């Protein structure tokens, strides 16, 4: 029966449209959450990030290391990075000014991004 098939298809279409409306609503809610989070992140300063309890291990959250196997080359890269700067830091007090100066001199404000 063609009419019955038509009615059934029409009912399915109405149901799919309803699901689409629900999905669109959820997507809009997620978009609002994302926009709010972006605004919050803009208000987070680097020094406020530093005031949290960071440890020497937090470097592994950088894109260079995070979710990657720690291999010989990554070890060498990490060691070379620290060896190259550590001898130059003796006697320097690590203040916001000193850290900012080092970042500006280095030209790399990321943590291991290459």
XYZ file of N, CA and C in Angstrom:
342
model
N 0.855 -1.167 0.000
C 0.000 0.000 0.000
C 0.900 1.229 0.000
N 0.811 2.003 -1.061
C 1.643 3.184 -1.251
C 1.315 4.252 -0.222
N 0.045 4.456 0.073
C -0.358 5.476 1.050
C 0.203 5.143 2.437
N 0.148 3.893 2.812
C 0.682 3.476 4.111
C 2.180 3.688 4.183
N 2.892 3.378 3.101
C 4.338 3.589 3.040
C 4.663 5.077 3.125
N 3.853 5.879 2.422
C 4.037 7.338 2.453
C 3.846 7.871 3.872
N 2.761 7.436 4.545
C 2.489 7.878 5.908
C 3.620 7.460 6.861
N 4.112 6.254 6.694
C 5.190 5.744 7.534
C 6.464 6.571 7.335
N 6.760 6.867 6.071
C 7.949 7.668 5.762
C 7.806 9.067 6.327
N 6.620 9.603 6.240
C 6.373 10.943 6.765
C 6.544 10.963 8.292
N 6.066 9.938 8.969
C 6.223 9.848 10.429
C 7.697 9.735 10.812
N 8.444 8.945 10.037
C 9.868 8.811 10.297
C 10.579 10.149 10.101
N 10.180 10.877 9.078
C 10.770 12.183 8.807
C 10.513 13.141 9.963
N 9.312 13.127 10.491
C 8.969 13.980 11.637
C 9.844 13.610 12.841
N 10.037 12.317 13.061
C 10.864 11.855 14.181
C 12.319 12.282 13.998
N 12.830 12.150 12.784
C 14.219 12.541 12.502
C 14.387 14.044 12.683
N 13.402 14.815 12.232
C 13.467 16.270 12.423
C 13.472 16.631 13.904
N 12.717 15.904 14.695
C 12.714 16.138 16.137
C 14.078 15.850 16.750
N 14.689 14.727 16.324
C 16.032 14.392 16.806
C 17.045 15.440 16.367
N 16.885 15.941 15.151
C 17.777 16.978 14.641
C 17.665 18.238 15.491
N 16.448 18.594 15.850
C 16.250 19.759 16.713
C 16.926 19.579 18.059
N 16.833 18.377 18.617
C 17.489 18.086 19.894
C 19.003 18.197 19.745
N 19.528 17.639 18.664
C 20.973 17.688 18.413
C 21.444 19.124 18.238
N 20.666 19.923 17.512
C 21.027 21.326 17.326
C 21.054 22.066 18.662
N 20.090 21.768 19.526
C 20.071 22.387 20.849
C 21.293 22.012 21.665
N 21.663 20.721 21.634
C 22.860 20.275 22.354
C 24.109 20.919 21.779
N 24.171 21.046 20.472
C 25.312 21.673 19.816
C 25.430 23.143 20.218
N 24.307 23.844 20.283
C 24.325 25.246 20.704
C 24.786 25.383 22.148
N 24.345 24.468 23.019
C 24.798 24.495 24.414
C 26.308 24.284 24.496
N 26.811 23.348 23.714
C 28.247 23.071 23.696
C 29.011 24.273 23.154
N 28.456 24.918 22.143
C 29.099 26.105 21.571
C 29.185 27.213 22.617
N 28.117 27.403 23.388
C 28.140 28.418 24.445
C 29.190 28.093 25.506
N 29.270 26.817 25.891
C 30.278 26.403 26.868
C 31.676 26.678 26.338
N 31.904 26.391 25.068
C 33.205 26.630 24.453
C 33.541 28.118 24.450
N 32.584 28.945 24.099
C 32.813 30.396 24.088
C 33.119 30.912 25.492
N 32.396 30.403 26.503
C 32.665 30.799 27.886
C 34.062 30.368 28.310
N 34.452 29.167 27.918
C 35.777 28.666 28.268
C 36.860 29.496 27.601
N 36.642 29.871 26.346
C 37.611 30.718 25.642
C 37.782 32.049 26.375
N 36.670 32.636 26.829
C 36.753 33.900 27.565
C 37.519 33.714 28.876
N 37.255 32.614 29.575
C 37.961 32.343 30.815
C 39.454 32.185 30.562
N 39.817 31.489 29.487
C 41.228 31.284 29.183
C 41.928 32.586 28.829
N 41.219 33.499 28.190
C 41.816 34.795 27.873
C 42.168 35.550 29.152
N 41.412 35.300 30.210
C 41.648 35.998 31.474
C 42.690 35.319 32.355
N 43.171 34.159 31.934
C 44.197 33.461 32.710
C 45.552 33.972 32.251
N 46.278 34.569 33.152
C 47.600 35.074 32.798
C 48.642 33.994 33.019
N 49.763 34.187 32.389
C 50.836 33.214 32.522
C 51.301 33.111 33.962
N 51.397 34.235 34.663
C 51.866 34.154 36.042
C 50.851 33.459 36.938
N 49.549 33.547 36.614
C 48.583 32.809 37.425
C 48.704 31.315 37.165
N 49.091 30.961 35.934
C 49.353 29.551 35.659
C 50.560 29.073 36.457
N 51.558 29.934 36.555
C 52.767 29.553 37.267
C 52.533 29.438 38.764
N 51.528 30.129 39.282
C 51.266 30.092 40.717
C 50.603 28.796 41.152
N 50.076 28.023 40.199
C 49.541 26.735 40.595
C 50.729 25.851 40.938
N 50.519 24.720 41.490
C 51.610 23.866 41.932
C 52.238 23.116 40.760
N 53.001 23.840 39.972
C 53.681 23.203 38.854
C 54.911 22.473 39.364
N 55.230 21.405 38.725
C 56.415 20.643 39.077
C 57.299 20.503 37.850
N 58.462 19.951 38.052
C 59.363 19.728 36.925
C 58.763 18.770 35.895
N 57.777 18.018 36.317
C 57.165 17.025 35.438
C 56.158 17.646 34.486
N 55.713 18.873 34.741
C 54.688 19.499 33.900
C 55.158 19.758 32.474
N 56.459 19.745 32.248
C 56.964 19.919 30.880
C 56.424 18.828 29.965
N 56.105 17.675 30.555
C 55.614 16.565 29.744
C 54.174 16.760 29.280
N 53.519 17.849 29.697
C 52.214 18.212 29.156
C 52.356 18.995 27.854
N 53.576 19.406 27.521
C 53.781 20.172 26.294
C 53.555 19.271 25.084
N 53.211 19.862 23.944
C 52.921 19.063 22.745
C 54.088 18.181 22.295
N 55.300 18.566 22.644
C 56.450 17.759 22.256
C 56.416 16.384 22.896
N 55.910 16.300 24.122
C 55.973 15.053 24.875
C 54.617 14.391 25.121
N 53.567 15.192 25.254
C 52.282 14.664 25.688
C 51.725 13.648 24.694
N 51.270 12.518 25.208
C 50.703 11.421 24.411
C 51.699 10.823 23.427
N 52.986 10.960 23.709
C 54.017 10.380 22.857
C 54.897 9.476 23.699
N 55.438 8.456 23.069
C 56.384 7.593 23.762
C 57.669 8.367 24.014
N 58.178 8.261 25.239
C 59.433 8.921 25.560
C 60.559 8.057 25.018
N 61.191 8.556 23.983
C 62.212 7.791 23.270
C 63.581 8.407 23.494
N 64.578 7.734 22.996
C 65.942 8.257 23.070
C 66.060 9.651 22.475
N 65.526 9.877 21.270
C 65.614 11.224 20.688
C 64.917 12.291 21.541
N 63.764 11.956 22.143
C 63.096 12.939 23.006
C 63.934 13.213 24.253
N 64.529 12.173 24.790
C 65.425 12.341 25.938
C 66.582 13.268 25.567
N 67.206 13.012 24.426
C 68.331 13.839 23.992
C 67.903 15.293 23.777
N 66.718 15.472 23.218
C 66.204 16.824 22.990
C 65.999 17.552 24.315
N 65.388 16.861 25.265
C 65.149 17.453 26.577
C 66.472 17.789 27.262
N 67.366 16.852 27.242
C 68.661 17.056 27.895
C 69.436 18.199 27.230
N 69.458 18.230 25.918
C 70.179 19.289 25.203
C 69.585 20.664 25.517
N 68.256 20.722 25.581
C 67.597 22.004 25.891
C 68.024 22.519 27.253
N 67.973 21.641 28.237
C 68.322 22.065 29.591
C 69.812 22.294 29.754
N 70.645 21.460 29.130
C 72.094 21.658 29.222
C 72.509 22.992 28.625
N 71.859 23.375 27.519
C 72.250 24.608 26.834
C 71.912 25.860 27.639
N 70.880 25.792 28.453
C 70.525 27.000 29.212
C 70.950 26.944 30.671
N 71.074 25.756 31.224
C 71.298 25.667 32.672
C 72.582 26.347 33.120
N 73.660 26.224 32.353
C 74.920 26.843 32.772
C 74.833 28.365 32.736
N 73.954 28.906 31.922
C 73.794 30.359 31.810
C 72.922 30.931 32.921
N 72.262 30.073 33.679
C 71.312 30.536 34.679
C 71.900 30.647 36.087
N 73.114 30.175 36.293
C 73.698 30.237 37.639
C 73.705 31.673 38.145
N 73.154 31.874 39.323
C 73.135 33.181 39.955
C 71.943 34.048 39.595
N 71.112 33.612 38.653
C 69.951 34.398 38.229
C 68.779 34.065 39.143
N 68.121 35.119 39.669
C 66.908 34.931 40.451
C 65.741 34.796 39.484
N 64.980 33.726 39.604
C 63.892 33.441 38.670
C 62.647 34.249 39.043
N 62.579 35.446 38.523
C 61.422 36.327 38.708
C 60.644 36.378 37.395
N 59.469 37.010 37.434
C 58.693 37.189 36.203
C 59.533 37.922 35.151
N 60.284 38.921 35.593
C 61.107 39.701 34.676
C 62.180 38.833 34.025
N 62.857 38.012 34.823
C 63.909 37.153 34.284
C 63.332 36.132 33.304
N 62.208 35.553 33.662
C 61.582 34.547 32.793
C 61.124 35.191 31.490
N 60.513 36.367 31.583
C 60.069 37.076 30.390
C 61.258 37.433 29.503
N 62.336 37.882 30.107
C 63.536 38.224 29.350
C 64.075 36.998 28.615
N 64.144 35.867 29.309
C 64.649 34.645 28.671
C 63.758 34.228 27.511
N 62.458 34.362 27.691
C 61.539 34.002 26.611
C 61.730 34.921 25.413
N 61.890 36.218 25.678
C 62.060 37.165 24.582
C 63.378 36.954 23.860
N 64.431 36.650 24.585
C 65.729 36.396 23.982
C 65.671 35.122 23.146
N 65.016 34.102 23.696
C 64.915 32.824 23.001
C 63.959 32.909 21.823
N 62.941 33.763 21.935
C 61.961 33.905 20.866
C 60.948 32.776 20.826
N 60.977 31.888 21.805
C 60.066 30.744 21.840
C 59.340 30.765 23.162
N 58.051 31.138 23.146
C 57.308 31.213 24.381
C 56.536 29.930 24.661
N 56.736 28.921 23.844
C 56.046 27.655 24.081
C 56.939 26.736 24.873
N 56.350 25.681 25.343
C 57.076 24.716 26.159
C 57.367 23.477 25.333
N 58.367 23.552 24.471
C 58.748 22.391 23.695
C 58.100 22.317 22.320
N 57.283 23.292 21.936
C 56.699 23.283 20.588
C 57.770 23.545 19.560
N 57.810 22.734 18.547
C 58.768 22.987 17.476
C 58.099 22.792 16.157
